[in-house]
Coordinates of C-alpha atoms in Angstrom, one line a residue:
Chain A
X1 CA 10.2 24.5 -47.5
X2 CA 12.6 27.0 -45.0
X3 CA 11.6 26.7 -41.6
X4 CA 12.0 30.1 -39.6
X5 CA 12.0 31.0 -36.2
X6 CA 8.3 32.1 -35.0
X7 CA 9.1 35.7 -33.9
X8 CA 5.5 37.1 -34.3
X9 CA 1.9 36.0 -32.6
X10 CA -0.3 34.8 -35.4
X11 CA -3.4 36.7 -35.8
X12 CA -6.4 36.7 -38.1
X13 CA -8.6 39.7 -39.2
X14 CA -12.1 39.0 -37.6
X15 CA -14.0 42.4 -37.9
X16 CA -13.4 45.6 -39.5
X17 CA -15.5 48.5 -38.6
X18 CA -16.0 51.9 -40.1
X19 CA -15.3 54.2 -36.9
X20 CA -15.4 57.7 -38.0
X21 CA -14.2 59.8 -41.1
X22 CA -11.1 57.7 -42.4
X23 CA -10.8 55.6 -39.0
X24 CA -11.4 51.5 -39.3
X25 CA -11.1 49.6 -36.4
X26 CA -10.0 46.4 -36.8
X27 CA -10.3 43.1 -34.5
X28 CA -7.4 40.5 -34.1
X29 CA -8.3 37.3 -32.8
X30 CA -6.3 34.0 -32.7
X31 CA -7.4 31.5 -35.1
X32 CA -8.9 29.1 -32.6
X33 CA -10.5 31.8 -30.5
X34 CA -7.4 30.9 -28.0
X35 CA -6.5 34.2 -25.2
X36 CA -4.1 36.7 -26.7
X37 CA -0.9 37.2 -24.8
X38 CA -1.9 39.9 -22.0
X39 CA -1.3 43.6 -22.5
X40 CA -1.5 46.6 -19.9
X41 CA -3.7 49.5 -20.7
X42 CA -2.5 51.8 -23.3
X43 CA -0.1 49.0 -24.8
X44 CA 0.7 48.8 -27.7
X45 CA 1.6 45.9 -31.0
X46 CA 3.3 46.2 -34.0
X47 CA 1.2 44.7 -37.0
X48 CA 3.7 42.4 -39.3
X49 CA 1.5 43.9 -42.6
X50 CA 1.4 41.4 -46.1
X51 CA 3.6 43.7 -47.6
X52 CA 6.5 43.6 -45.0
X53 CA 5.7 46.8 -43.8
X54 CA 5.9 46.7 -39.7
X55 CA 3.8 49.6 -37.8
X56 CA 2.8 50.2 -34.3
X57 CA -0.7 50.8 -33.1
X58 CA -2.3 51.3 -29.6
X59 CA -4.6 48.5 -28.5
X60 CA -8.1 50.2 -27.9
X61 CA -10.0 47.1 -25.9
X62 CA -9.9 46.6 -22.2
X63 CA -7.3 44.1 -21.1
X64 CA -9.7 41.9 -19.5
X65 CA -10.6 40.8 -22.5
X66 CA -8.0 39.0 -23.8
X67 CA -9.5 37.1 -27.1
X68 CA -8.8 40.5 -29.2
X69 CA -6.7 42.7 -30.2
X70 CA -8.6 45.7 -31.2
X71 CA -6.6 48.5 -33.2
X72 CA -7.9 51.9 -34.4
X73 CA -6.0 53.2 -37.6
X74 CA -6.5 56.2 -39.6
X75 CA -6.4 56.4 -43.2
X76 CA -3.2 58.8 -43.7
X77 CA -3.1 59.5 -47.4
X78 CA 0.3 60.9 -47.2
X79 CA 1.5 58.6 -44.2
X80 CA 3.9 55.9 -44.7
X81 CA 1.8 53.4 -46.3
X82 CA 0.5 51.7 -43.2
X83 CA -2.2 52.7 -42.9
X84 CA -3.6 52.6 -46.7
X85 CA -2.4 49.4 -46.7
X86 CA -4.8 48.3 -44.0
X87 CA -7.9 50.5 -45.3
X88 CA -7.2 49.4 -48.9
X89 CA -6.1 46.0 -48.8
X90 CA -6.9 44.1 -45.5
X91 CA -9.5 42.1 -45.8
X92 CA -11.7 39.8 -42.6
X93 CA -9.8 36.4 -42.8
X94 CA -6.0 37.5 -43.7
X95 CA -3.7 36.3 -41.3
X96 CA -1.5 39.4 -39.8
X97 CA 1.7 38.4 -37.5
X98 CA 1.8 40.8 -34.5
X99 CA 4.5 41.6 -31.9
X100 CA 4.2 40.8 -28.0
X101 CA 1.9 44.2 -26.7
X102 CA 4.5 46.5 -25.3
X103 CA 4.3 49.4 -22.7
X104 CA 0.9 50.4 -21.1
X105 CA 0.3 51.8 -18.3
X106 CA 1.4 50.0 -14.7
X107 CA -1.7 49.6 -12.2
X108 CA -0.5 52.2 -9.6
X109 CA -2.3 52.1 -6.2
X110 CA -0.8 55.6 -5.3
X111 CA -2.3 56.8 -8.5
X112 CA -6.2 58.4 -7.7
X113 CA -6.5 60.9 -10.4
X114 CA -5.6 60.1 -14.1
X115 CA -5.4 62.8 -16.6
X116 CA -5.4 62.2 -20.2
X117 CA -5.0 64.5 -22.9
X118 CA -5.6 63.4 -26.3
X119 CA -5.2 65.0 -29.9
X120 CA -7.7 63.4 -32.4
X121 CA -6.5 59.7 -33.1
X122 CA -4.4 60.1 -30.1
X123 CA -7.4 59.0 -28.3
X124 CA -6.5 55.2 -28.8
X125 CA -4.1 54.6 -25.9
X126 CA -6.7 56.0 -23.6
X127 CA -9.4 54.1 -24.6
X128 CA -7.9 50.8 -23.3
X129 CA -7.1 53.1 -20.1
X130 CA -10.3 54.3 -19.6
X131 CA -11.9 51.1 -20.2
X132 CA -9.6 49.6 -17.7
X133 CA -10.5 52.3 -15.3
X134 CA -14.1 52.4 -15.3
X135 CA -14.0 48.6 -14.9
X136 CA -12.0 48.4 -11.9
X137 CA -12.7 51.5 -10.5
X138 CA -9.1 52.1 -9.0
X139 CA -9.0 55.7 -9.8
X140 CA -11.1 58.4 -11.0
X141 CA -10.2 59.8 -14.7
X142 CA -10.7 63.0 -17.1
X143 CA -9.9 62.1 -20.7
X144 CA -9.6 65.6 -22.7
X145 CA -9.8 65.3 -26.5
X146 CA -8.7 67.5 -28.5
X147 CA -10.0 67.9 -32.3
X148 CA -10.7 70.2 -34.7
X149 CA -13.9 69.4 -35.4
X150 CA -15.1 65.7 -35.7
X151 CA -14.5 63.5 -32.7
X152 CA -12.6 60.0 -33.6
X153 CA -14.4 56.9 -33.0
X154 CA -17.3 59.1 -32.0
X155 CA -19.8 55.7 -31.4
X156 CA -17.3 54.2 -28.7
X157 CA -16.8 57.7 -26.7
X158 CA -20.3 59.0 -26.8
X159 CA -21.3 57.4 -23.2
X160 CA -18.1 58.5 -21.4
X161 CA -18.7 62.0 -23.3
X162 CA -22.3 62.0 -21.8
X163 CA -20.9 61.1 -18.2
X164 CA -18.5 63.8 -18.5
X165 CA -15.3 61.7 -17.9
X166 CA -14.0 62.8 -21.7
X167 CA -14.1 66.3 -22.4
X168 CA -14.1 67.5 -25.9
X169 CA -12.2 70.6 -27.2
X170 CA -12.7 71.6 -30.5
X171 CA -10.9 73.9 -31.6
X172 CA -12.1 75.3 -35.0
X173 CA -15.3 76.9 -32.3
X174 CA -13.0 77.8 -29.3
X175 CA -9.3 77.8 -30.4
X176 CA -6.5 75.4 -29.0
X177 CA -7.1 75.3 -25.0
X178 CA -4.5 75.6 -22.4
X179 CA -2.9 72.8 -22.0
X180 CA -1.9 73.6 -18.2
X181 CA -5.0 74.1 -17.4
X182 CA -5.8 71.0 -18.6
X183 CA -3.5 69.3 -16.4
X184 CA -3.7 71.5 -13.1
X185 CA -1.0 71.5 -10.4
X186 CA -0.6 68.0 -10.4
X187 CA 0.4 66.0 -7.3
X188 CA 2.2 62.5 -6.4
X189 CA -1.6 61.0 -6.3
X190 CA -2.3 62.1 -10.2
X191 CA -0.8 61.2 -13.2
X192 CA -1.1 62.9 -16.4
X193 CA -0.4 61.8 -20.0
X194 CA -0.6 62.8 -23.3
X195 CA -0.9 61.5 -27.1
X196 CA -1.2 63.4 -29.8
X197 CA 0.6 65.5 -32.8
X198 CA 4.2 66.2 -32.0
X199 CA 3.5 69.7 -31.1
X200 CA 1.1 68.8 -28.9
X201 CA 3.6 66.4 -27.2
X202 CA 6.0 68.9 -26.9
X203 CA 3.8 71.7 -25.3
X204 CA 2.6 69.2 -22.6
X205 CA 6.0 68.2 -21.8
X206 CA 7.0 71.8 -21.1
X207 CA 3.9 72.3 -19.1
X208 CA 4.6 69.5 -17.2
X209 CA 8.8 69.6 -16.9
X210 CA 8.4 70.6 -13.1
X211 CA 6.6 67.4 -12.2
X212 CA 7.7 64.2 -11.2
X213 CA 9.3 62.1 -13.9
X214 CA 7.0 59.3 -13.0
X215 CA 3.5 60.8 -13.1
X216 CA 3.9 62.0 -16.7
X217 CA 4.0 59.7 -19.3
X218 CA 3.7 60.4 -23.0
X219 CA 2.9 58.0 -25.5
X220 CA 4.6 58.5 -29.2
X221 CA 3.9 57.4 -32.6
X222 CA 5.9 59.8 -34.8
X223 CA 10.2 59.3 -33.9
X224 CA 12.3 61.9 -33.3
X225 CA 14.5 62.9 -35.7
X226 CA 17.4 60.9 -35.7
X227 CA 20.4 61.4 -33.5
X228 CA 23.5 62.9 -35.1
X229 CA 26.6 62.1 -32.7
X230 CA 29.5 64.5 -34.3
X231 CA 31.6 62.6 -32.1
X232 CA 30.9 58.8 -33.4
X233 CA 33.4 56.6 -34.3
X234 CA 32.9 53.2 -35.8
X235 CA 32.9 49.7 -34.5
X236 CA 32.8 46.1 -34.7
X237 CA 29.5 44.3 -34.6
X238 CA 29.9 40.7 -33.8
X239 CA 26.9 38.5 -33.6
X240 CA 27.1 36.1 -31.3
X241 CA 25.1 33.2 -33.0
X242 CA 26.2 33.1 -36.6
X243 CA 29.5 34.3 -35.8
X244 CA 29.2 37.2 -38.5
X245 CA 31.0 40.6 -38.1
X246 CA 29.8 43.6 -39.3
X247 CA 31.4 47.3 -39.3
X248 CA 29.6 49.7 -37.9
X249 CA 31.0 53.0 -40.0
X250 CA 31.1 56.2 -38.0
X251 CA 28.2 57.9 -38.1
X252 CA 26.5 55.3 -39.4
X253 CA 23.0 53.7 -37.6
X254 CA 23.9 49.9 -36.1
X255 CA 20.6 49.3 -38.1
X256 CA 22.1 50.6 -41.2
X257 CA 25.3 48.5 -40.9
X258 CA 23.2 45.4 -40.1
X259 CA 21.1 45.8 -43.0
X260 CA 24.2 46.3 -45.5
X261 CA 25.4 43.0 -43.9
X262 CA 22.0 41.2 -45.0
X263 CA 20.9 40.8 -41.3
X264 CA 16.9 41.1 -41.2
X265 CA 15.8 43.5 -38.3
X266 CA 12.8 44.2 -37.9
X267 CA 11.9 48.0 -38.0
X268 CA 9.0 50.4 -37.2
X269 CA 9.6 54.0 -36.3
X270 CA 13.7 53.6 -36.8
X271 CA 13.4 56.4 -33.8
X272 CA 14.0 54.8 -30.4
X273 CA 10.2 54.8 -29.5
X274 CA 8.5 51.8 -31.1
X275 CA 10.6 48.8 -29.4
X276 CA 10.2 46.7 -33.0
X277 CA 14.3 46.6 -33.2
X278 CA 15.0 45.6 -29.7
X279 CA 17.7 42.8 -29.4
X280 CA 19.9 41.2 -26.5
X281 CA 23.5 42.7 -26.4
X282 CA 25.9 40.1 -24.4
X283 CA 29.3 42.2 -24.7
X284 CA 30.1 45.8 -25.1
X285 CA 28.8 49.1 -23.9
X286 CA 25.7 50.2 -25.5
X287 CA 25.2 54.0 -25.5
X288 CA 21.3 53.9 -25.4
X289 CA 19.4 56.5 -26.7
X290 CA 16.0 55.3 -27.1
X291 CA 13.0 56.4 -25.3
X292 CA 11.0 53.3 -23.8
X293 CA 13.6 50.8 -22.4
X294 CA 14.0 50.3 -18.7
X295 CA 17.0 50.1 -16.7
X296 CA 16.7 46.8 -16.5
X297 CA 16.1 46.1 -19.5
X298 CA 18.9 48.1 -20.8
X299 CA 21.1 45.6 -19.0
X300 CA 19.8 43.0 -21.6
X301 CA 18.7 44.7 -24.9
X302 CA 19.0 47.4 -26.8
X303 CA 17.1 49.0 -30.1
X304 CA 19.6 48.9 -33.2
X305 CA 18.1 51.9 -34.6
X306 CA 19.4 54.4 -32.6
X307 CA 21.9 52.8 -30.1
X308 CA 25.6 53.5 -30.2
X309 CA 28.7 52.2 -28.7
X310 CA 31.5 53.4 -26.2
X311 CA 33.5 50.5 -27.2
X312 CA 35.3 49.2 -30.4
X313 CA 33.2 46.1 -30.3
X314 CA 29.6 45.1 -29.3
X315 CA 28.4 41.5 -29.1
X316 CA 24.5 40.9 -30.1
X317 CA 22.6 37.6 -29.6
X318 CA 21.6 37.6 -33.6
Chain B
X1 CA 18.0 13.0 3.8
X2 CA 17.6 16.5 2.4
X3 CA 20.8 17.3 3.1
X4 CA 22.0 14.2 1.2
X5 CA 19.8 14.8 -1.7
X6 CA 20.7 18.6 -2.3
X7 CA 24.5 17.9 -2.0
X8 CA 24.3 14.9 -3.4
X9 CA 25.0 13.0 -6.6
X10 CA 22.0 11.8 -9.1
X11 CA 23.2 8.1 -8.1
X12 CA 22.5 9.2 -4.6
X13 CA 19.1 10.8 -5.7
X14 CA 17.7 7.9 -7.3
X15 CA 18.8 5.4 -5.0
X16 CA 16.8 7.3 -1.9
X17 CA 14.0 6.9 -3.5
X18 CA 11.2 9.3 -3.8
X19 CA 7.7 9.7 -5.3
X20 CA 6.1 12.6 -6.4
X21 CA 2.8 14.0 -7.5
X22 CA 1.5 16.1 -10.7
X23 CA 0.1 18.9 -9.5
X24 CA -0.7 21.3 -12.7
X25 CA -1.3 20.9 -16.2
X26 CA -1.1 22.9 -19.4
X27 CA -0.7 23.4 -23.0
X28 CA -1.1 25.7 -25.7
X29 CA -1.6 25.5 -29.4
X30 CA 0.9 28.3 -30.5
X31 CA 3.9 30.2 -29.9
X32 CA 3.4 33.3 -27.7
X33 CA -0.2 32.3 -26.7
X34 CA -0.6 32.0 -22.9
X35 CA -0.8 28.4 -21.4
X36 CA -4.0 26.9 -20.5
X37 CA -4.6 24.7 -17.4
X38 CA -6.3 21.3 -18.0
X39 CA -7.2 18.6 -15.8
X40 CA -5.8 15.9 -17.7
X41 CA -3.7 15.8 -21.2
X42 CA -3.0 13.1 -23.6
X43 CA 0.6 12.4 -23.9
X44 CA 1.0 10.5 -28.0
X45 CA 4.5 8.6 -27.3
X46 CA 7.5 9.7 -29.5
X47 CA 5.3 13.1 -30.2
X48 CA 4.1 15.3 -27.9
X49 CA 1.0 16.5 -26.0
X50 CA -2.7 16.4 -27.9
X51 CA -3.1 20.0 -28.8
X52 CA 0.0 21.4 -27.9
X53 CA 2.6 23.7 -30.1
X54 CA 5.6 21.2 -29.9
X55 CA 3.2 18.4 -31.4
X56 CA 0.8 19.9 -33.4
X57 CA 3.3 21.1 -36.0
X58 CA 1.3 22.9 -37.9
X59 CA 3.0 26.3 -38.0
X60 CA 6.0 27.2 -40.8
X61 CA 8.2 27.7 -38.3
X62 CA 9.9 26.3 -34.9
X63 CA 10.0 27.8 -31.2
X64 CA 13.4 27.8 -30.4
X65 CA 16.9 28.4 -32.5
X66 CA 17.6 24.9 -31.5
X67 CA 14.8 22.4 -32.7
X68 CA 15.5 19.0 -31.3
X69 CA 13.7 16.0 -30.6
X70 CA 13.3 15.2 -26.8
X71 CA 11.1 18.3 -26.4
X72 CA 7.9 16.2 -26.0
X73 CA 6.8 16.9 -22.8
X74 CA 8.0 19.3 -20.2
X75 CA 8.5 19.4 -16.4
X76 CA 9.0 21.9 -13.9
X77 CA 9.3 21.4 -9.9
X78 CA 6.3 23.2 -7.6
X79 CA 9.0 23.9 -5.2
X80 CA 10.9 26.0 -7.7
X81 CA 7.8 28.4 -7.7
X82 CA 8.0 28.5 -3.7
X83 CA 11.7 29.2 -3.5
X84 CA 11.1 32.1 -6.2
X85 CA 8.8 33.8 -3.7
X86 CA 10.9 33.1 -0.8
X87 CA 14.1 34.0 -2.6
X88 CA 13.6 36.5 -5.1
X89 CA 10.1 38.0 -3.6
X90 CA 8.9 37.2 -7.4
X91 CA 5.3 35.2 -7.6
X92 CA 5.4 33.4 -10.2
X93 CA 2.4 31.2 -11.7
X94 CA 2.4 27.7 -12.9
X95 CA 0.8 28.6 -16.2
X96 CA 3.5 31.1 -16.5
X97 CA 6.6 28.9 -16.2
X98 CA 5.5 27.7 -19.9
X99 CA 6.6 24.2 -18.8
X100 CA 3.6 21.6 -19.6
X101 CA 3.6 19.7 -16.0
X102 CA 4.1 20.8 -12.6
X103 CA 5.4 18.7 -10.0
X104 CA 6.3 18.2 -6.4
X105 CA 8.4 15.8 -4.8
X106 CA 10.1 14.9 -7.7
X107 CA 14.2 15.6 -8.1
X108 CA 14.1 17.2 -12.2
X109 CA 17.6 17.8 -11.8
X110 CA 18.5 14.5 -11.2
X111 CA 16.5 12.7 -14.0
X112 CA 18.3 13.7 -16.8
X113 CA 19.1 9.9 -19.0
X114 CA 16.9 8.4 -17.0
X115 CA 13.2 6.8 -17.0
X116 CA 10.4 7.7 -14.6
X117 CA 6.3 7.4 -14.5
X118 CA 3.8 10.3 -15.0
X119 CA 1.3 8.5 -14.1
X120 CA 0.3 6.0 -16.5
X121 CA 3.0 6.7 -19.1
X122 CA 6.7 6.1 -19.7
X123 CA 8.9 9.4 -20.0
X124 CA 12.7 9.8 -21.0
X125 CA 14.5 12.9 -19.6
X126 CA 16.6 14.3 -21.9
X127 CA 18.1 17.2 -20.9
X128 CA 17.5 20.1 -18.1
X129 CA 15.9 22.9 -19.8
X130 CA 17.6 26.5 -19.7
X131 CA 15.8 29.7 -18.3
X132 CA 15.0 31.8 -21.3
X133 CA 14.7 35.6 -22.0
X134 CA 12.0 34.7 -23.8
X135 CA 9.8 33.6 -20.8
X136 CA 11.1 36.9 -19.3
X137 CA 9.5 39.0 -21.8
X138 CA 6.2 37.2 -21.9
X139 CA 5.6 37.7 -18.2
X140 CA 7.5 40.7 -17.7
X141 CA 9.5 39.1 -14.6
X142 CA 12.8 39.3 -14.3
X143 CA 13.5 35.2 -13.7
X144 CA 16.1 34.4 -16.1
X145 CA 18.9 34.4 -13.5
X146 CA 16.7 33.2 -10.4
X147 CA 15.5 30.0 -12.4
X148 CA 19.4 29.0 -13.5
X149 CA 19.7 25.4 -12.8
X150 CA 16.2 24.8 -11.9
X151 CA 14.1 25.5 -14.8
X152 CA 12.7 22.6 -15.6
X153 CA 13.4 19.0 -17.5
X154 CA 12.6 18.0 -21.0
X155 CA 11.7 14.8 -22.0
X156 CA 10.7 12.4 -24.1
X157 CA 7.8 10.1 -24.2
X158 CA 8.1 6.4 -24.2
X159 CA 4.6 5.5 -23.4
X160 CA 2.1 7.5 -24.2
X161 CA -1.5 7.8 -22.4
X162 CA -3.3 10.5 -20.0
X163 CA -2.1 12.3 -16.9
X164 CA -4.3 13.6 -14.5
X165 CA -3.5 16.4 -11.8
X166 CA -3.0 14.3 -8.8
X167 CA -1.4 11.4 -10.8
X168 CA 1.6 9.7 -8.9
X169 CA 5.2 10.5 -10.5
X170 CA 7.9 7.6 -9.5
X171 CA 11.3 6.1 -10.7
X172 CA 11.1 3.8 -13.3
X173 CA 14.6 2.4 -12.7

């Protein structure tokens, strides 16, 4: 038996619940019901699916609920296949490896009010945020949910809708709401966040362009098109642990070069937003093009799907 | 005496004599999972801690790129947690360093190659632990650099038994 490094948290599917048209809630737990690694409100995890796909989903449950990871998955018939596998093949009792949770909202005492704007199934990261804020009463919040007609996860949002904390905007009846009006003028004690289709998040970014960056948060699930650098030069990767050298051709992604070289790197979005392919780097001058690593993390890690190199040689911790 | 220990050799430290105490005990059954506090843990000679990941061995894989014998139980100094807060402003809880036994009053860095009693169990120190990025990833705290040279001690279990919070730690020389 070949022994491999353990790189994921081992979970089993404890429950699968129908949660509206085309949506299922999956509850993942430790096989012995041990506590799972903690997560921040709005965090997400990668699921390493049985067929080798790696897909990212937001955690819906309250972070204080530390023995479960609950994700909501909408079946996308024309998607890249992850949701179809989960809906059609995964059953209770199946083992699924997951990444450590990433991202999410760091509690900030300066924020007195949160305004969340969600499009359809993009509501998922805000469920755990809303539940966290309700429990802690640390700040007020309003969640604007923009849907065509049907409310996703209606049973889970019902009480919040009745309380007026969730405001549903049905575009089939009232048209698309004015995002500027929803987020308001803002201020240093307000944080606004958006998750939904690309067009909505782009619009949201335009509307909040003048806000302080720290007060605006966007969750993306679809990576932007890859960056093509016309001035890119070839460079050499040295893999510190194996001693391998791999040439990255001009215009080629580091990820593609690694895969050509037979190096197994986990991937998901391939666009610098999910973090699945994060690896450590030791020497060189990476050109970071991801959207999630902090300045501190960039001193140690890079995302091989989008990173470039400003030097002839880059040493990776692989 | 403290000056002598901090500037001195392992020989000096062990000759000076010391007596420590077990402050916290932790274990976890699998990689990445949070460590759970315990009032007592059962050390099994030559194997590890009952219920802990390094003894169970029920997974197809390993936790380190260099799996090795001699990491059956790991120790950490409570004094390091105090220093981390004082020097780096980082509050690290005893379960977050992911070693099994947090001790106070034990010069761990001077014990490599030596035997000592942990309560009723006899341990042999194999090597110093090194900081790892994995713990930074799990905790979200920038502890790699501050923990260089004070990241704990790996040990073999020569004589097993129960270890309880409050047990005495002493030299077996």
